[in-house]
mmCIF file of C-alpha atoms in Angstrom:
data_model
loop_
_atom_site.group_PDB
_atom_site.id
_atom_site.type_symbol
_atom_site.label_atom_id
_atom_site.label_comp_id
_atom_site.label_asym_id
_atom_site.label_seq_id
_atom_site.Cartn_x
_atom_site.Cartn_y
_atom_site.Cartn_z
ATOM 1 C CA MET A 1 -58.823 17.083 -37.347
ATOM 2 C CA ASN A 2 -56.339 18.585 -35.110
ATOM 3 C CA TYR A 3 -52.905 19.563 -36.059
ATOM 4 C CA SER A 4 -50.101 21.344 -33.767
ATOM 5 C CA VAL A 5 -47.321 23.683 -35.528
ATOM 6 C CA PHE A 6 -43.746 23.739 -35.433
ATOM 7 C CA ALA A 7 -42.536 26.566 -37.580
ATOM 8 C CA SER A 8 -38.501 28.015 -37.957
ATOM 9 C CA GLY A 9 -36.579 30.123 -39.945
ATOM 10 C CA VAL A 10 -32.779 31.428 -40.393
ATOM 11 C CA ILE A 11 -31.349 34.380 -42.469
ATOM 12 C CA GLY A 12 -29.456 32.876 -45.374
ATOM 13 C CA TYR A 13 -25.979 32.905 -45.555
ATOM 14 C CA LYS A 14 -25.426 35.446 -48.375
ATOM 15 C CA ASN A 15 -27.833 37.531 -46.708
ATOM 16 C CA ARG A 16 -25.682 37.611 -43.044
ATOM 17 C CA LEU A 17 -22.408 38.577 -45.010
ATOM 18 C CA LYS A 18 -24.214 41.606 -46.287
ATOM 19 C CA SER A 19 -25.446 42.386 -42.759
ATOM 20 C CA LYS A 20 -29.263 42.126 -44.459
ATOM 21 C CA LYS A 21 -32.238 40.474 -42.734
ATOM 22 C CA SER A 22 -34.065 37.695 -44.016
ATOM 23 C CA GLN A 23 -36.378 38.358 -47.088
ATOM 24 C CA ASP A 24 -38.641 35.204 -45.740
ATOM 25 C CA TYR A 25 -41.686 36.022 -44.105
ATOM 26 C CA MET A 26 -43.979 33.293 -42.716
ATOM 27 C CA GLU A 27 -46.917 33.305 -39.874
ATOM 28 C CA TYR A 28 -49.617 30.832 -38.675
ATOM 29 C CA LYS A 29 -53.202 31.314 -36.386
ATOM 30 C CA VAL A 30 -54.697 29.247 -34.942
ATOM 31 C CA PHE A 31 -58.757 28.855 -35.046
ATOM 32 C CA ASP A 32 -61.362 27.173 -33.448
ATOM 33 C CA LYS A 33 -62.625 25.853 -36.398
ATOM 34 C CA GLY A 34 -58.923 25.561 -38.189
ATOM 35 C CA THR A 35 -55.607 26.649 -38.734
ATOM 36 C CA ILE A 36 -54.016 28.355 -41.479
ATOM 37 C CA CYS A 37 -50.137 29.075 -42.299
ATOM 38 C CA ALA A 38 -48.784 31.123 -44.953
ATOM 39 C CA LEU A 39 -45.511 31.651 -45.917
ATOM 40 C CA ALA A 40 -43.442 34.054 -48.226
ATOM 41 C CA ASP A 41 -40.059 34.110 -50.069
ATOM 42 C CA GLY A 42 -39.314 37.966 -51.159
ATOM 43 C CA HIS A 43 -36.931 38.118 -53.805
ATOM 44 C CA SER A 44 -33.176 39.040 -52.336
ATOM 45 C CA THR A 45 -32.066 41.249 -55.632
ATOM 46 C CA GLU A 46 -31.047 44.687 -54.603
ATOM 47 C CA PHE A 47 -33.706 45.553 -57.416
ATOM 48 C CA PHE A 48 -36.733 44.113 -54.788
ATOM 49 C CA LYS A 49 -35.791 47.019 -52.595
ATOM 50 C CA TYR A 50 -39.119 46.131 -50.544
ATOM 51 C CA SER A 51 -39.427 42.221 -50.659
ATOM 52 C CA TYR A 52 -39.513 41.492 -46.868
ATOM 53 C CA GLU A 53 -42.280 44.017 -46.862
ATOM 54 C CA GLY A 54 -43.978 42.457 -49.796
ATOM 55 C CA ALA A 55 -43.591 38.855 -48.048
ATOM 56 C CA LYS A 56 -45.139 39.835 -45.139
ATOM 57 C CA PHE A 57 -47.842 41.555 -46.534
ATOM 58 C CA ALA A 58 -48.519 38.611 -48.808
ATOM 59 C CA CYS A 59 -48.985 36.241 -45.543
ATOM 60 C CA LYS A 60 -51.156 38.233 -43.581
ATOM 61 C CA SER A 61 -53.658 38.788 -46.970
ATOM 62 C CA MET A 62 -53.789 34.753 -46.936
ATOM 63 C CA ILE A 63 -54.354 34.444 -43.266
ATOM 64 C CA SER A 64 -56.786 37.428 -43.732
ATOM 65 C CA VAL A 65 -58.838 36.423 -46.686
ATOM 66 C CA LEU A 66 -58.606 32.132 -45.690
ATOM 67 C CA GLU A 67 -59.724 33.598 -42.257
ATOM 68 C CA LYS A 68 -63.033 34.618 -43.592
ATOM 69 C CA TYR A 69 -63.533 31.841 -45.250
ATOM 70 C CA LEU A 70 -63.998 29.054 -42.149
ATOM 71 C CA GLU A 71 -67.217 30.642 -41.821
ATOM 72 C CA LYS A 72 -68.104 29.639 -45.085
ATOM 73 C CA MET A 73 -66.388 26.440 -45.877
ATOM 74 C CA GLN A 74 -69.068 25.074 -48.199
ATOM 75 C CA ASP A 75 -68.463 28.469 -50.518
ATOM 76 C CA LEU A 76 -64.697 27.699 -50.843
ATOM 77 C CA GLU A 77 -64.064 25.593 -53.454
ATOM 78 C CA ASN A 78 -66.428 27.198 -56.156
ATOM 79 C CA ASP A 79 -65.127 30.497 -54.859
ATOM 80 C CA LEU A 80 -61.058 29.334 -56.043
ATOM 81 C CA GLU A 81 -62.459 27.604 -59.283
ATOM 82 C CA LYS A 82 -63.475 31.223 -60.537
ATOM 83 C CA ASN A 83 -60.309 32.627 -58.882
ATOM 84 C CA ILE A 84 -62.418 34.728 -56.376
ATOM 85 C CA ILE A 85 -60.197 33.989 -53.493
ATOM 86 C CA GLN A 86 -57.007 34.280 -55.774
ATOM 87 C CA LYS A 87 -58.037 37.783 -56.214
ATOM 88 C CA ILE A 88 -58.966 39.315 -53.271
ATOM 89 C CA ILE A 89 -55.656 37.950 -51.843
ATOM 90 C CA TYR A 90 -53.784 39.868 -54.329
ATOM 91 C CA ASN A 91 -55.891 43.466 -53.853
ATOM 92 C CA GLU A 92 -55.284 43.416 -50.433
ATOM 93 C CA TRP A 93 -51.973 42.625 -50.443
ATOM 94 C CA LYS A 94 -52.029 45.083 -53.239
ATOM 95 C CA ASP A 95 -54.098 47.793 -50.773
ATOM 96 C CA MET A 96 -51.009 47.102 -48.119
ATOM 97 C CA VAL A 97 -48.058 47.452 -50.446
ATOM 98 C CA GLU A 98 -49.633 50.815 -51.718
ATOM 99 C CA LYS A 99 -50.130 52.624 -48.399
ATOM 100 C CA HIS A 100 -46.583 51.440 -47.282
ATOM 101 C CA TYR A 101 -45.333 52.886 -50.439
ATOM 102 C CA TYR A 102 -46.543 55.880 -49.810
ATOM 103 C CA THR A 103 -45.652 56.879 -46.488
ATOM 104 C CA LEU A 104 -42.106 56.172 -48.246
ATOM 105 C CA ASN A 105 -42.679 58.270 -51.303
ATOM 106 C CA PRO A 106 -45.334 60.615 -50.699
ATOM 107 C CA VAL A 107 -45.131 62.818 -53.881
ATOM 108 C CA VAL A 108 -44.924 59.500 -56.127
ATOM 109 C CA PHE A 109 -48.011 59.003 -58.507
ATOM 110 C CA LYS A 110 -47.566 55.239 -59.329
ATOM 111 C CA THR A 111 -46.426 52.620 -57.089
ATOM 112 C CA GLU A 112 -43.680 50.197 -57.752
ATOM 113 C CA TYR A 113 -45.565 47.167 -56.916
ATOM 114 C CA ILE A 114 -42.759 45.026 -58.623
ATOM 115 C CA LYS A 115 -40.398 45.938 -56.031
ATOM 116 C CA TYR A 116 -42.208 43.933 -53.502
ATOM 117 C CA GLY A 117 -41.971 40.756 -55.409
ATOM 118 C CA THR A 118 -42.372 37.086 -53.253
ATOM 119 C CA THR A 119 -43.646 33.828 -53.698
ATOM 120 C CA LEU A 120 -46.804 32.721 -51.518
ATOM 121 C CA ILE A 121 -47.838 29.672 -49.903
ATOM 122 C CA GLY A 122 -50.560 29.108 -47.650
ATOM 123 C CA VAL A 123 -52.259 26.183 -46.123
ATOM 124 C CA LEU A 124 -55.845 26.292 -44.305
ATOM 125 C CA ILE A 125 -56.960 23.559 -42.315
ATOM 126 C CA SER A 126 -60.512 23.139 -41.324
ATOM 127 C CA ASP A 127 -62.692 19.566 -40.175
ATOM 128 C CA GLU A 128 -63.951 19.269 -43.235
ATOM 129 C CA LYS A 129 -61.054 20.356 -45.690
ATOM 130 C CA ILE A 130 -57.153 20.999 -46.530
ATOM 131 C CA VAL A 131 -57.062 23.808 -48.751
ATOM 132 C CA TYR A 132 -53.349 24.384 -50.583
ATOM 133 C CA ILE A 133 -52.588 27.638 -52.584
ATOM 134 C CA LYS A 134 -49.455 28.206 -54.122
ATOM 135 C CA LEU A 135 -47.488 31.284 -56.230
ATOM 136 C CA GLY A 136 -44.081 30.622 -57.583
ATOM 137 C CA ASP A 137 -41.350 28.464 -56.110
ATOM 138 C CA GLY A 138 -41.277 26.868 -52.430
ATOM 139 C CA ASN A 139 -43.146 23.341 -51.978
ATOM 140 C CA ILE A 140 -45.772 21.818 -50.083
ATOM 141 C CA LEU A 141 -45.213 18.282 -49.230
ATOM 142 C CA VAL A 142 -47.692 15.940 -47.181
ATOM 143 C CA LYS A 143 -46.945 12.688 -45.517
ATOM 144 C CA LYS A 144 -49.581 10.038 -45.603
ATOM 145 C CA GLU A 145 -48.711 6.124 -45.487
ATOM 146 C CA ASN A 146 -45.133 6.741 -44.957
ATOM 147 C CA LYS A 147 -44.396 8.612 -48.017
ATOM 148 C CA TYR A 148 -44.035 12.263 -49.001
ATOM 149 C CA THR A 149 -46.357 13.882 -51.909
ATOM 150 C CA LYS A 150 -45.576 17.145 -53.535
ATOM 151 C CA VAL A 151 -49.045 18.833 -53.497
ATOM 152 C CA ILE A 152 -49.008 21.302 -56.514
ATOM 153 C CA ASP A 153 -45.724 21.418 -58.799
ATOM 154 C CA THR A 154 -43.504 24.509 -59.443
ATOM 155 C CA LYS A 155 -44.064 25.928 -62.730
ATOM 156 C CA LYS A 156 -41.153 25.741 -65.176
ATOM 157 C CA ASN A 157 -40.415 29.313 -66.433
ATOM 158 C CA ARG A 158 -38.210 31.348 -66.738
ATOM 159 C CA THR A 159 -38.793 33.622 -64.235
ATOM 160 C CA VAL A 160 -40.652 32.431 -60.949
ATOM 161 C CA ASP A 161 -44.204 33.489 -60.545
ATOM 162 C CA SER A 162 -44.526 36.309 -58.001
ATOM 163 C CA MET A 163 -46.779 38.662 -56.429
ATOM 164 C CA GLY A 164 -45.245 41.909 -57.868
ATOM 165 C CA LYS A 165 -46.265 40.853 -61.558
ATOM 166 C CA GLU A 166 -49.574 42.476 -62.830
ATOM 167 C CA ASN A 167 -52.642 39.973 -62.230
ATOM 168 C CA ALA A 168 -50.653 37.689 -60.287
ATOM 169 C CA HIS A 169 -53.659 36.133 -58.852
ATOM 170 C CA GLU A 170 -54.089 34.632 -62.318
ATOM 171 C CA LYS A 171 -51.102 32.563 -61.624
ATOM 172 C CA MET A 172 -51.974 31.002 -58.157
ATOM 173 C CA MET A 173 -52.447 27.347 -57.980
ATOM 174 C CA TYR A 174 -54.862 25.613 -55.654
ATOM 175 C CA PHE A 175 -55.465 22.177 -54.590
ATOM 176 C CA VAL A 176 -58.309 21.099 -52.153
ATOM 177 C CA ASP A 177 -57.911 17.758 -50.526
ATOM 178 C CA ASN A 178 -61.299 15.952 -48.537
ATOM 179 C CA ILE A 179 -59.802 14.959 -45.134
ATOM 180 C CA GLY A 180 -62.572 12.458 -44.984
ATOM 181 C CA THR A 181 -61.047 10.171 -47.630
ATOM 182 C CA ASN A 182 -57.288 11.240 -47.185
ATOM 183 C CA LYS A 183 -55.852 10.754 -43.523
ATOM 184 C CA ILE A 184 -52.640 12.907 -43.672
ATOM 185 C CA ASN A 185 -50.184 12.471 -40.570
ATOM 186 C CA ASN A 186 -47.959 15.520 -41.775
ATOM 187 C CA ILE A 187 -47.865 18.745 -44.120
ATOM 188 C CA VAL A 188 -44.583 20.476 -44.807
ATOM 189 C CA ILE A 189 -44.039 23.433 -46.597
ATOM 190 C CA PHE A 190 -40.787 25.596 -46.882
ATOM 191 C CA THR A 191 -39.054 28.223 -49.088
ATOM 192 C CA ASP A 192 -36.685 26.997 -51.772
ATOM 193 C CA GLY A 193 -33.726 27.793 -49.707
ATOM 194 C CA TYR A 194 -34.438 24.431 -47.652
ATOM 195 C CA GLU A 195 -35.186 22.310 -50.572
ATOM 196 C CA ASN A 196 -31.697 23.589 -52.237
ATOM 197 C CA GLY A 197 -29.672 22.392 -49.309
ATOM 198 C CA PHE A 198 -29.865 19.119 -50.579
ATOM 199 C CA TYR A 199 -28.131 16.839 -53.126
ATOM 200 C CA SER A 200 -31.648 14.752 -53.804
ATOM 201 C CA GLU A 201 -35.337 14.861 -52.769
ATOM 202 C CA LYS A 202 -34.273 11.146 -50.915
ATOM 203 C CA GLU A 203 -32.002 13.368 -48.624
ATOM 204 C CA MET A 204 -34.447 16.124 -48.170
ATOM 205 C CA PHE A 205 -37.228 13.404 -46.834
ATOM 206 C CA GLU A 206 -35.059 11.911 -44.620
ATOM 207 C CA ASP A 207 -33.712 15.067 -42.795
ATOM 208 C CA LEU A 208 -37.692 15.735 -42.506
ATOM 209 C CA ASP A 209 -38.117 12.541 -41.079
ATOM 210 C CA LYS A 210 -35.345 13.108 -38.561
ATOM 211 C CA THR A 211 -37.379 16.389 -37.268
ATOM 212 C CA ILE A 212 -40.364 14.723 -37.280
ATOM 213 C CA VAL A 213 -39.293 12.123 -35.076
ATOM 214 C CA LYS A 214 -37.327 14.534 -32.732
ATOM 215 C CA TYR A 215 -40.900 16.212 -32.377
ATOM 216 C CA ASN A 216 -43.532 13.776 -31.947
ATOM 217 C CA LYS A 217 -40.681 11.093 -29.748
ATOM 218 C CA ASN A 218 -41.486 12.992 -26.222
ATOM 219 C CA ILE A 219 -41.172 16.421 -24.735
ATOM 220 C CA PHE A 220 -37.677 16.206 -23.826
ATOM 221 C CA SER A 221 -37.014 15.735 -28.078
ATOM 222 C CA ARG A 222 -39.248 18.366 -28.924
ATOM 223 C CA MET A 223 -37.643 20.889 -26.579
ATOM 224 C CA ASN A 224 -34.037 19.964 -27.844
ATOM 225 C CA LEU A 225 -35.590 20.390 -31.349
ATOM 226 C CA TYR A 226 -37.158 23.706 -30.019
ATOM 227 C CA LYS A 227 -33.688 24.249 -29.324
ATOM 228 C CA ASN A 228 -31.115 23.035 -31.758
ATOM 229 C CA TYR A 229 -33.544 23.642 -35.327
ATOM 230 C CA LYS A 230 -31.771 26.807 -36.354
ATOM 231 C CA LYS A 231 -28.420 25.845 -35.869
ATOM 232 C CA HIS A 232 -29.410 23.065 -38.270
ATOM 233 C CA LEU A 233 -30.917 25.160 -40.765
ATOM 234 C CA ASN A 234 -27.946 27.546 -40.364
ATOM 235 C CA PHE A 235 -25.698 24.642 -41.295
ATOM 236 C CA ILE A 236 -27.631 23.753 -44.523
ATOM 237 C CA SER A 237 -27.840 27.369 -45.758
ATOM 238 C CA ASP A 238 -23.727 27.899 -45.089
ATOM 239 C CA LYS A 239 -23.306 24.813 -46.598
ATOM 240 C CA ARG A 240 -25.209 24.408 -49.375
ATOM 241 C CA SER A 241 -28.231 26.482 -50.691
ATOM 242 C CA LYS A 242 -26.458 29.816 -49.076
ATOM 243 C CA ASP A 243 -30.185 31.012 -49.090
ATOM 244 C CA ASP A 244 -32.792 32.149 -46.700
ATOM 245 C CA ILE A 245 -35.059 29.352 -45.133
ATOM 246 C CA SER A 246 -38.306 29.040 -43.557
ATOM 247 C CA ILE A 247 -40.390 25.872 -43.174
ATOM 248 C CA ILE A 248 -43.399 24.806 -41.284
ATOM 249 C CA PHE A 249 -44.208 21.844 -40.225
ATOM 250 C CA LEU A 250 -47.804 20.794 -39.443
ATOM 251 C CA ASN A 251 -48.096 17.580 -37.531
ATOM 252 C CA LYS A 252 -51.442 15.453 -36.577
ATOM 253 C CA LYS A 253 -52.322 15.214 -32.769
#
């Protein structure tokens, strides 16, 4: 099942005031056997000094690990159930963090993983299955039969689940969807900076619908969307959420 990808993001109002870059990171790769997307929201307070790097490493780890399963999809669900995939993602992230930390602090003997704290979302689409993985906030929505559904709810914790916490892999949630029985037209993943920019889910769903219509209408409408969508996201951040925004649309061809 083929999906096209449209991704965009902006620096949040609060970070622009401080002349800081976005602490979000997103990446996607299209392969012969599928598409993999990853999106992470680095914690933005001063304590989380390397949260952008943490978000970047988390996305790269997610894609690196899931890519290998495109060649062995028969093992994927079982390895998720046994927490094998989650642990590999977490350990690869820790390895990247450790290398980065020691380039900056060569005489320090203990890596402060917490300073790289970030949430993480990953989606793998193959001809057989769609796999969703989530740690922390942010959201994954699917649209089928003109209705949006959240794939994985956010845990109601006092503090957000984070890659920077010990044994973060144990907190990763997942869902596996069989494409043969579930025809999904659109998948949207985004950081909470987008969701918090609306007064209601209904308002957010309407905004997503407008974007999808513009993307699918014709080539001229799509080019106009590419040109102006960052302005739209800046408006959402400036007027309401004040946060960095990153969003990825996967649209069935």
